[in-house]
PDB file of C-alpha atoms and ligand atoms in Angstrom:
ATOM      1  CA  MET A 154     -20.887   9.080 -18.040  1.00 85.00           C
ATOM      2  CA  ALA A 155     -22.156   8.874 -14.230  1.00 94.00           C
ATOM      3  CA  ILE A 156     -20.011   7.304 -11.548  1.00 95.00           C
ATOM      4  CA  ASN A 157     -21.823   4.941  -8.991  1.00 97.00           C
ATOM      5  CA  THR A 158     -19.955   3.944  -5.889  1.00 98.00           C
ATOM      6  CA  ASP A 159     -22.994   2.293  -3.945  1.00 97.00           C
ATOM      7  CA  LYS A 160     -21.695  -1.185  -3.904  1.00 98.00           C
ATOM      8  CA  VAL A 161     -19.615  -1.888  -0.892  1.00 98.00           C
ATOM      9  CA  LEU A 162     -16.926  -4.365  -1.281  1.00 98.00           C
ATOM     10  CA  VAL A 163     -15.341  -4.148   2.228  1.00 98.00           C
ATOM     11  CA  THR A 164     -17.094  -2.849   5.459  1.00 98.00           C
ATOM     12  CA  HIS A 165     -15.320  -0.537   7.887  1.00 98.00           C
ATOM     13  CA  ALA A 166     -15.780  -3.401  10.465  1.00 98.00           C
ATOM     14  CA  GLU A 167     -13.949  -5.642   8.077  1.00 98.00           C
ATOM     15  CA  ILE A 168     -11.083  -3.221   7.677  1.00 98.00           C
ATOM     16  CA  GLU A 169     -10.839  -2.939  11.575  1.00 98.00           C
ATOM     17  CA  ALA A 170     -10.508  -6.565  11.745  1.00 98.00           C
ATOM     18  CA  MET A 171      -7.891  -6.627   9.076  1.00 98.00           C
ATOM     19  CA  LEU A 172      -5.935  -3.910  10.942  1.00 98.00           C
ATOM     20  CA  ASP A 173      -5.840  -5.773  14.253  1.00 98.00           C
ATOM     21  CA  ARG A 174      -4.683  -9.139  12.555  1.00 98.00           C
ATOM     22  CA  ILE A 175      -1.917  -7.384  10.480  1.00 98.00           C
ATOM     23  CA  SER A 176      -0.633  -5.205  13.509  1.00 98.00           C
ATOM     24  CA  ALA A 177      -0.821  -8.428  15.511  1.00 98.00           C
ATOM     25  CA  GLU A 178       1.541 -10.229  13.065  1.00 98.00           C
ATOM     26  CA  LEU A 179       3.916  -7.292  12.992  1.00 98.00           C
ATOM     27  CA  ASN A 180       4.089  -6.910  16.687  1.00 98.00           C
ATOM     28  CA  ARG A 181       4.844 -10.688  16.830  1.00 98.00           C
ATOM     29  CA  ASP A 182       7.312 -10.613  14.047  1.00 98.00           C
ATOM     30  CA  TYR A 183       9.362  -7.515  14.942  1.00 98.00           C
ATOM     31  CA  LYS A 184       8.631  -7.395  18.747  1.00 96.00           C
ATOM     32  CA  ASP A 185      10.864  -4.458  20.193  1.00 95.00           C
ATOM     33  CA  THR A 186      12.805  -4.045  17.187  1.00 97.00           C
ATOM     34  CA  PRO A 187      12.743  -0.409  16.143  1.00 98.00           C
ATOM     35  CA  LEU A 188      11.053  -0.109  12.596  1.00 98.00           C
ATOM     36  CA  VAL A 189      11.039   2.607   9.793  1.00 98.00           C
ATOM     37  CA  VAL A 190       7.681   2.508   8.373  1.00 98.00           C
ATOM     38  CA  VAL A 191       7.495   4.269   4.828  1.00 98.00           C
ATOM     39  CA  GLY A 192       3.695   4.982   3.888  1.00 98.00           C
ATOM     40  CA  ILE A 193       3.307   5.321  -0.007  1.00 98.00           C
ATOM     41  CA  LEU A 194       1.589   8.670  -0.838  1.00 98.00           C
ATOM     42  CA  THR A 195      -1.273   9.320  -1.256  1.00 97.00           C
ATOM     43  CA  GLY A 196      -3.274   6.341  -1.292  1.00 98.00           C
ATOM     44  CA  ALA A 197      -1.740   4.891   2.003  1.00 98.00           C
ATOM     45  CA  PHE A 198      -2.126   7.925   4.457  1.00 98.00           C
ATOM     46  CA  ILE A 199      -5.118   6.465   6.077  1.00 98.00           C
ATOM     47  CA  PHE A 200      -3.873   2.868   6.281  1.00 99.00           C
ATOM     48  CA  THR A 201      -0.358   4.107   7.540  1.00 99.00           C
ATOM     49  CA  ALA A 202      -2.146   6.158  10.310  1.00 98.00           C
ATOM     50  CA  ASP A 203      -4.276   3.230  11.345  1.00 98.00           C
ATOM     51  CA  LEU A 204      -1.587   0.727  11.464  1.00 98.00           C
ATOM     52  CA  VAL A 205       1.026   2.743  13.207  1.00 98.00           C
ATOM     53  CA  ARG A 206      -1.203   3.368  16.124  1.00 98.00           C
ATOM     54  CA  ARG A 207      -1.513  -0.358  16.704  1.00 98.00           C
ATOM     55  CA  LEU A 208       2.023  -1.233  16.719  1.00 98.00           C
ATOM     56  CA  GLU A 209       4.051  -1.616  19.901  1.00 98.00           C
ATOM     57  CA  MET A 210       7.791  -1.177  18.657  1.00 98.00           C
ATOM     58  CA  PRO A 211       9.572   1.883  18.248  1.00 98.00           C
ATOM     59  CA  VAL A 212       8.622   3.399  14.992  1.00 98.00           C
ATOM     60  CA  ILE A 213       9.886   6.174  12.717  1.00 98.00           C
ATOM     61  CA  ILE A 214       7.177   7.117  10.278  1.00 98.00           C
ATOM     62  CA  ASP A 215       8.130   8.544   6.781  1.00 98.00           C
ATOM     63  CA  PHE A 216       6.640   8.721   3.289  1.00 98.00           C
ATOM     64  CA  MET A 217       7.252   8.524  -0.275  1.00 98.00           C
ATOM     65  CA  GLN A 218       5.371   9.294  -3.429  1.00 98.00           C
ATOM     66  CA  VAL A 219       6.097   7.235  -6.501  1.00 96.00           C
ATOM     67  CA  SER A 220       4.582   6.236  -9.791  1.00 90.00           C
ATOM     68  CA  SER A 221       5.618   3.785 -12.418  1.00 87.00           C
ATOM     69  CA  TYR A 222       5.164   3.915 -16.110  1.00 83.00           C
ATOM     70  CA  VAL A 223       6.163   1.495 -18.984  1.00 76.00           C
ATOM     71  CA  GLY A 224       8.485   3.085 -21.388  1.00 69.00           C
ATOM     72  CA  GLU A 225       8.528   2.225 -25.206  1.00 68.00           C
ATOM     73  CA  TYR A 226      11.800   0.092 -24.632  1.00 69.00           C
ATOM     74  CA  SER A 227      11.815  -0.902 -20.958  1.00 68.00           C
ATOM     75  CA  THR A 228       9.710  -3.129 -18.710  1.00 71.00           C
ATOM     76  CA  GLY A 229       9.086  -0.079 -16.272  1.00 81.00           C
ATOM     77  CA  GLU A 230      10.438   2.856 -14.617  1.00 90.00           C
ATOM     78  CA  LEU A 231      10.137   4.466 -11.303  1.00 93.00           C
ATOM     79  CA  LYS A 232       9.554   8.082 -10.854  1.00 93.00           C
ATOM     80  CA  ILE A 233      10.164   9.354  -7.256  1.00 96.00           C
ATOM     81  CA  LYS A 234       8.005  12.259  -6.822  1.00 96.00           C
ATOM     82  CA  LYS A 235       8.816  12.862  -3.056  1.00 98.00           C
ATOM     83  CA  ASP A 236      11.644  10.641  -1.365  1.00 98.00           C
ATOM     84  CA  MET A 237      11.691   9.665   2.222  1.00 98.00           C
ATOM     85  CA  SER A 238      13.808  12.005   4.547  1.00 98.00           C
ATOM     86  CA  CYS A 239      15.167   9.247   6.429  1.00 96.00           C
ATOM     87  CA  ASP A 240      18.539   7.277   5.926  1.00 98.00           C
ATOM     88  CA  ILE A 241      17.434   3.641   5.832  1.00 98.00           C
ATOM     89  CA  LYS A 242      21.068   1.790   5.770  1.00 98.00           C
ATOM     90  CA  ASP A 243      21.084  -0.939   8.384  1.00 98.00           C
ATOM     91  CA  MET A 244      17.402  -0.109   9.490  1.00 98.00           C
ATOM     92  CA  ASP A 245      14.430  -2.582   9.506  1.00 98.00           C
ATOM     93  CA  VAL A 246      11.983  -1.086   6.841  1.00 98.00           C
ATOM     94  CA  LEU A 247       8.299  -1.810   6.275  1.00 98.00           C
ATOM     95  CA  ILE A 248       6.789  -0.364   3.113  1.00 98.00           C
ATOM     96  CA  VAL A 249       3.312   0.464   3.523  1.00 98.00           C
ATOM     97  CA  GLU A 250       0.985   0.597   0.453  1.00 98.00           C
ATOM     98  CA  ASP A 251      -2.620   0.835  -0.162  1.00 98.00           C
ATOM     99  CA  ILE A 252      -3.108  -1.674  -2.965  1.00 98.00           C
ATOM    100  CA  ILE A 253      -0.883  -3.943  -5.266  1.00 97.00           C
ATOM    101  CA  ASP A 254      -2.195  -4.125  -8.827  1.00 96.00           C
ATOM    102  CA  THR A 255       0.178  -5.031 -11.556  1.00 94.00           C
ATOM    103  CA  GLY A 256       3.024  -5.032  -8.884  1.00 95.00           C
ATOM    104  CA  ARG A 257       5.315  -2.799 -11.135  1.00 94.00           C
ATOM    105  CA  THR A 258       5.370   0.131  -8.825  1.00 95.00           C
ATOM    106  CA  LEU A 259       6.620  -1.799  -5.607  1.00 97.00           C
ATOM    107  CA  LYS A 260       8.903  -3.979  -7.659  1.00 96.00           C
ATOM    108  CA  LEU A 261      10.854  -1.147  -8.769  1.00 95.00           C
ATOM    109  CA  LEU A 262      10.578   0.429  -5.537  1.00 97.00           C
ATOM    110  CA  LYS A 263      11.871  -2.400  -3.698  1.00 98.00           C
ATOM    111  CA  GLU A 264      14.994  -2.735  -6.025  1.00 96.00           C
ATOM    112  CA  GLN A 265      15.788   0.907  -5.441  1.00 96.00           C
ATOM    113  CA  LEU A 266      15.399   0.718  -1.640  1.00 98.00           C
ATOM    114  CA  LEU A 267      17.349  -2.341  -1.420  1.00 98.00           C
ATOM    115  CA  ALA A 268      20.358  -0.365  -3.043  1.00 98.00           C
ATOM    116  CA  ARG A 269      20.240   1.666  -0.050  1.00 98.00           C
ATOM    117  CA  GLY A 270      21.403  -1.133   2.348  1.00 98.00           C
ATOM    118  CA  PRO A 271      18.546  -1.466   4.913  1.00 98.00           C
ATOM    119  CA  LYS A 272      18.942  -4.524   7.411  1.00 98.00           C
ATOM    120  CA  SER A 273      15.599  -5.811   6.052  1.00 98.00           C
ATOM    121  CA  LEU A 274      12.749  -4.605   3.698  1.00 98.00           C
ATOM    122  CA  LYS A 275       9.328  -5.706   3.701  1.00 98.00           C
ATOM    123  CA  ILE A 276       6.018  -4.989   2.149  1.00 98.00           C
ATOM    124  CA  CYS A 277       2.470  -4.461   3.974  1.00 99.00           C
ATOM    125  CA  THR A 278      -0.339  -3.794   1.693  1.00 98.00           C
ATOM    126  CA  ALA A 279      -4.073  -3.149   2.728  1.00 98.00           C
ATOM    127  CA  PHE A 280      -5.362  -4.624  -0.527  1.00 98.00           C
ATOM    128  CA  ASP A 281      -4.101  -7.011  -2.969  1.00 98.00           C
ATOM    129  CA  LYS A 282      -5.579  -7.757  -6.564  1.00 98.00           C
ATOM    130  CA  PRO A 283      -3.172 -10.805  -7.370  1.00 97.00           C
ATOM    131  CA  SER A 284      -5.225 -11.463 -10.496  1.00 97.00           C
ATOM    132  CA  ARG A 285      -3.551  -8.532 -12.041  1.00 95.00           C
ATOM    133  CA  ARG A 286       0.158  -9.049 -11.317  1.00 96.00           C
ATOM    134  CA  VAL A 287       2.742  -8.833 -14.264  1.00 93.00           C
ATOM    135  CA  ASN A 288       5.777  -9.976 -12.018  1.00 94.00           C
ATOM    136  CA  ASP A 289       6.530 -12.181  -9.121  1.00 96.00           C
ATOM    137  CA  LEU A 290       5.756  -9.546  -6.459  1.00 97.00           C
ATOM    138  CA  VAL A 291       4.317 -10.943  -3.455  1.00 98.00           C
ATOM    139  CA  PRO A 292       3.551  -8.793  -0.336  1.00 98.00           C
ATOM    140  CA  ASP A 293       5.048  -9.991   3.058  1.00 98.00           C
ATOM    141  CA  TYR A 294       1.882  -8.799   4.897  1.00 98.00           C
ATOM    142  CA  ASN A 295      -1.417  -8.531   2.989  1.00 98.00           C
ATOM    143  CA  GLY A 296      -4.741  -7.211   4.456  1.00 98.00           C
ATOM    144  CA  ILE A 297      -7.631  -8.232   2.094  1.00 98.00           C
ATOM    145  CA  THR A 298      -7.398  -9.850  -1.312  1.00 98.00           C
ATOM    146  CA  VAL A 299      -9.945  -8.125  -3.690  1.00 98.00           C
ATOM    147  CA  PRO A 300     -11.060  -9.096  -7.074  1.00 98.00           C
ATOM    148  CA  ASP A 301     -10.292  -7.366 -10.438  1.00 97.00           C
ATOM    149  CA  GLU A 302     -12.426  -4.394  -9.790  1.00 97.00           C
ATOM    150  CA  PHE A 303     -11.646  -0.664  -9.590  1.00 97.00           C
ATOM    151  CA  ILE A 304     -12.202   0.140  -5.965  1.00 98.00           C
ATOM    152  CA  VAL A 305     -12.164   3.211  -3.963  1.00 98.00           C
ATOM    153  CA  GLY A 306     -12.256   4.441  -0.364  1.00 98.00           C
ATOM    154  CA  TYR A 307     -10.099   4.070   2.793  1.00 98.00           C
ATOM    155  CA  GLY A 308      -7.375   6.243   0.933  1.00 98.00           C
ATOM    156  CA  LEU A 309      -8.059   4.818  -2.620  1.00 98.00           C
ATOM    157  CA  ASP A 310      -9.097   7.340  -5.108  1.00 97.00           C
ATOM    158  CA  LEU A 311     -10.583   7.888  -8.593  1.00 97.00           C
ATOM    159  CA  ASP A 312      -8.968  11.207  -9.922  1.00 95.00           C
ATOM    160  CA  GLY A 313      -8.478  12.441  -6.295  1.00 96.00           C
ATOM    161  CA  ARG A 314     -11.949  11.658  -4.977  1.00 97.00           C
ATOM    162  CA  TYR A 315     -13.651   9.292  -2.634  1.00 98.00           C
ATOM    163  CA  ARG A 316     -10.348   8.707  -0.384  1.00 98.00           C
ATOM    164  CA  ASP A 317     -12.381   9.914   2.561  1.00 98.00           C
ATOM    165  CA  PHE A 318     -15.001   7.059   2.511  1.00 98.00           C
ATOM    166  CA  ASP A 319     -14.388   4.551   5.638  1.00 98.00           C
ATOM    167  CA  ASP A 320     -15.115   1.690   3.546  1.00 98.00           C
ATOM    168  CA  ILE A 321     -14.164   0.166   0.213  1.00 98.00           C
ATOM    169  CA  ARG A 322     -16.632   0.486  -2.846  1.00 98.00           C
ATOM    170  CA  ILE A 323     -16.660  -0.859  -6.373  1.00 98.00           C
ATOM    171  CA  VAL A 324     -16.714   1.812  -9.100  1.00 97.00           C
ATOM    172  CA  ARG A 325     -19.289   1.469 -11.885  1.00 96.00           C
ATOM    173  CA  LYS A 326     -19.177   3.683 -14.620  1.00 94.00           C
ATOM    174  CA  GLU A 327     -22.861   3.902 -16.093  1.00 89.00           C
TER     175      GLU A 327
HETATM  176  P1  IMP B 273       0.685  -1.259  -9.700  1.00 87.62           P
HETATM  177  O1  IMP B 273       0.818  -2.296  -8.549  1.00 87.62           O
HETATM  178  O2  IMP B 273       2.313  -0.756 -10.044  1.00 87.62           O
HETATM  179  O3  IMP B 273      -0.049  -1.620 -10.807  1.00 87.62           O
HETATM  180  O4  IMP B 273       0.044   0.109  -9.195  1.00 87.62           O
HETATM  181  C1  IMP B 273      -0.426   0.030  -7.908  1.00 87.62           C
HETATM  182  C2  IMP B 273      -1.031   1.478  -7.597  1.00 87.62           C
HETATM  183  O5  IMP B 273      -2.159   1.763  -8.570  1.00 87.62           O
HETATM  184  C3  IMP B 273      -1.642   1.536  -6.290  1.00 87.62           C
HETATM  185  O6  IMP B 273      -0.867   2.206  -5.451  1.00 87.62           O
HETATM  186  C4  IMP B 273      -2.893   2.424  -6.683  1.00 87.62           C
HETATM  187  O7  IMP B 273      -2.563   3.961  -6.393  1.00 87.62           O
HETATM  188  C5  IMP B 273      -3.337   2.270  -7.865  1.00 87.62           C
HETATM  189  N1  IMP B 273      -4.426   1.344  -8.146  1.00 87.62           N
HETATM  190  C6  IMP B 273      -4.490   0.304  -8.438  1.00 87.62           C
HETATM  191  N2  IMP B 273      -5.760  -0.449  -8.323  1.00 87.62           N
HETATM  192  C7  IMP B 273      -6.446   0.597  -8.003  1.00 87.62           C
HETATM  193  C8  IMP B 273      -7.934   0.570  -7.621  1.00 87.62           C
HETATM  194  O8  IMP B 273      -8.511  -0.290  -7.606  1.00 87.62           O
HETATM  195  N3  IMP B 273      -8.358   1.807  -6.980  1.00 87.62           N
HETATM  196  C9  IMP B 273      -7.395   2.727  -6.771  1.00 87.62           C
HETATM  197  N4  IMP B 273      -6.372   2.675  -7.020  1.00 87.62           N
HETATM  198  C10 IMP B 273      -5.619   1.747  -7.644  1.00 87.62           C
HETATM  199 MG1   MG B 274      -0.522   4.282  -4.828  1.00 87.62          MG
END
């Protein structure tokens, strides 16, 4: 089976416009407040890098690597593969994600990070696929809403590939 990634869903120019809009919203909402930006590895590494260079407040940049799975007797468990180094108690925290799909990962991550006592905790995602949601998770900042297609590029991968594309493409298996 061959993988076809010819179909562009979001152009690089559209991504740049999205970055300008989201960073303007964050600069307006946080003003000069120091912010802990937590990028979720690996997918959000490019979005995080592009976003923080447009932010005007002082930022501490950290990363976590997490995954979620649905167990036989549970609605979902979070596996933290790499925790952040920073102590977020009493800090304003922004989670930066590449894409929200079912919402399981971020719902569980949000619960765990809230238990660490941040002053505030908000979620910013580059892409959102709300049609796939299984819970009530809503991002505080959403870049671009996408249809129910598997997409790659701009950090998003299929088995580790295609993260380097500077646009978003739809994966077709043929
Ligand atoms: P969920 O919201 O817990 O279902 O999982 C979100 C994670 O699934 C994202 O952080 C991505 O790693 C991955 N993911 C979901 N949809 C896509 C896609 O279309 N392309 C690439 N990765 C995706
Ligand atoms: Mg991810």
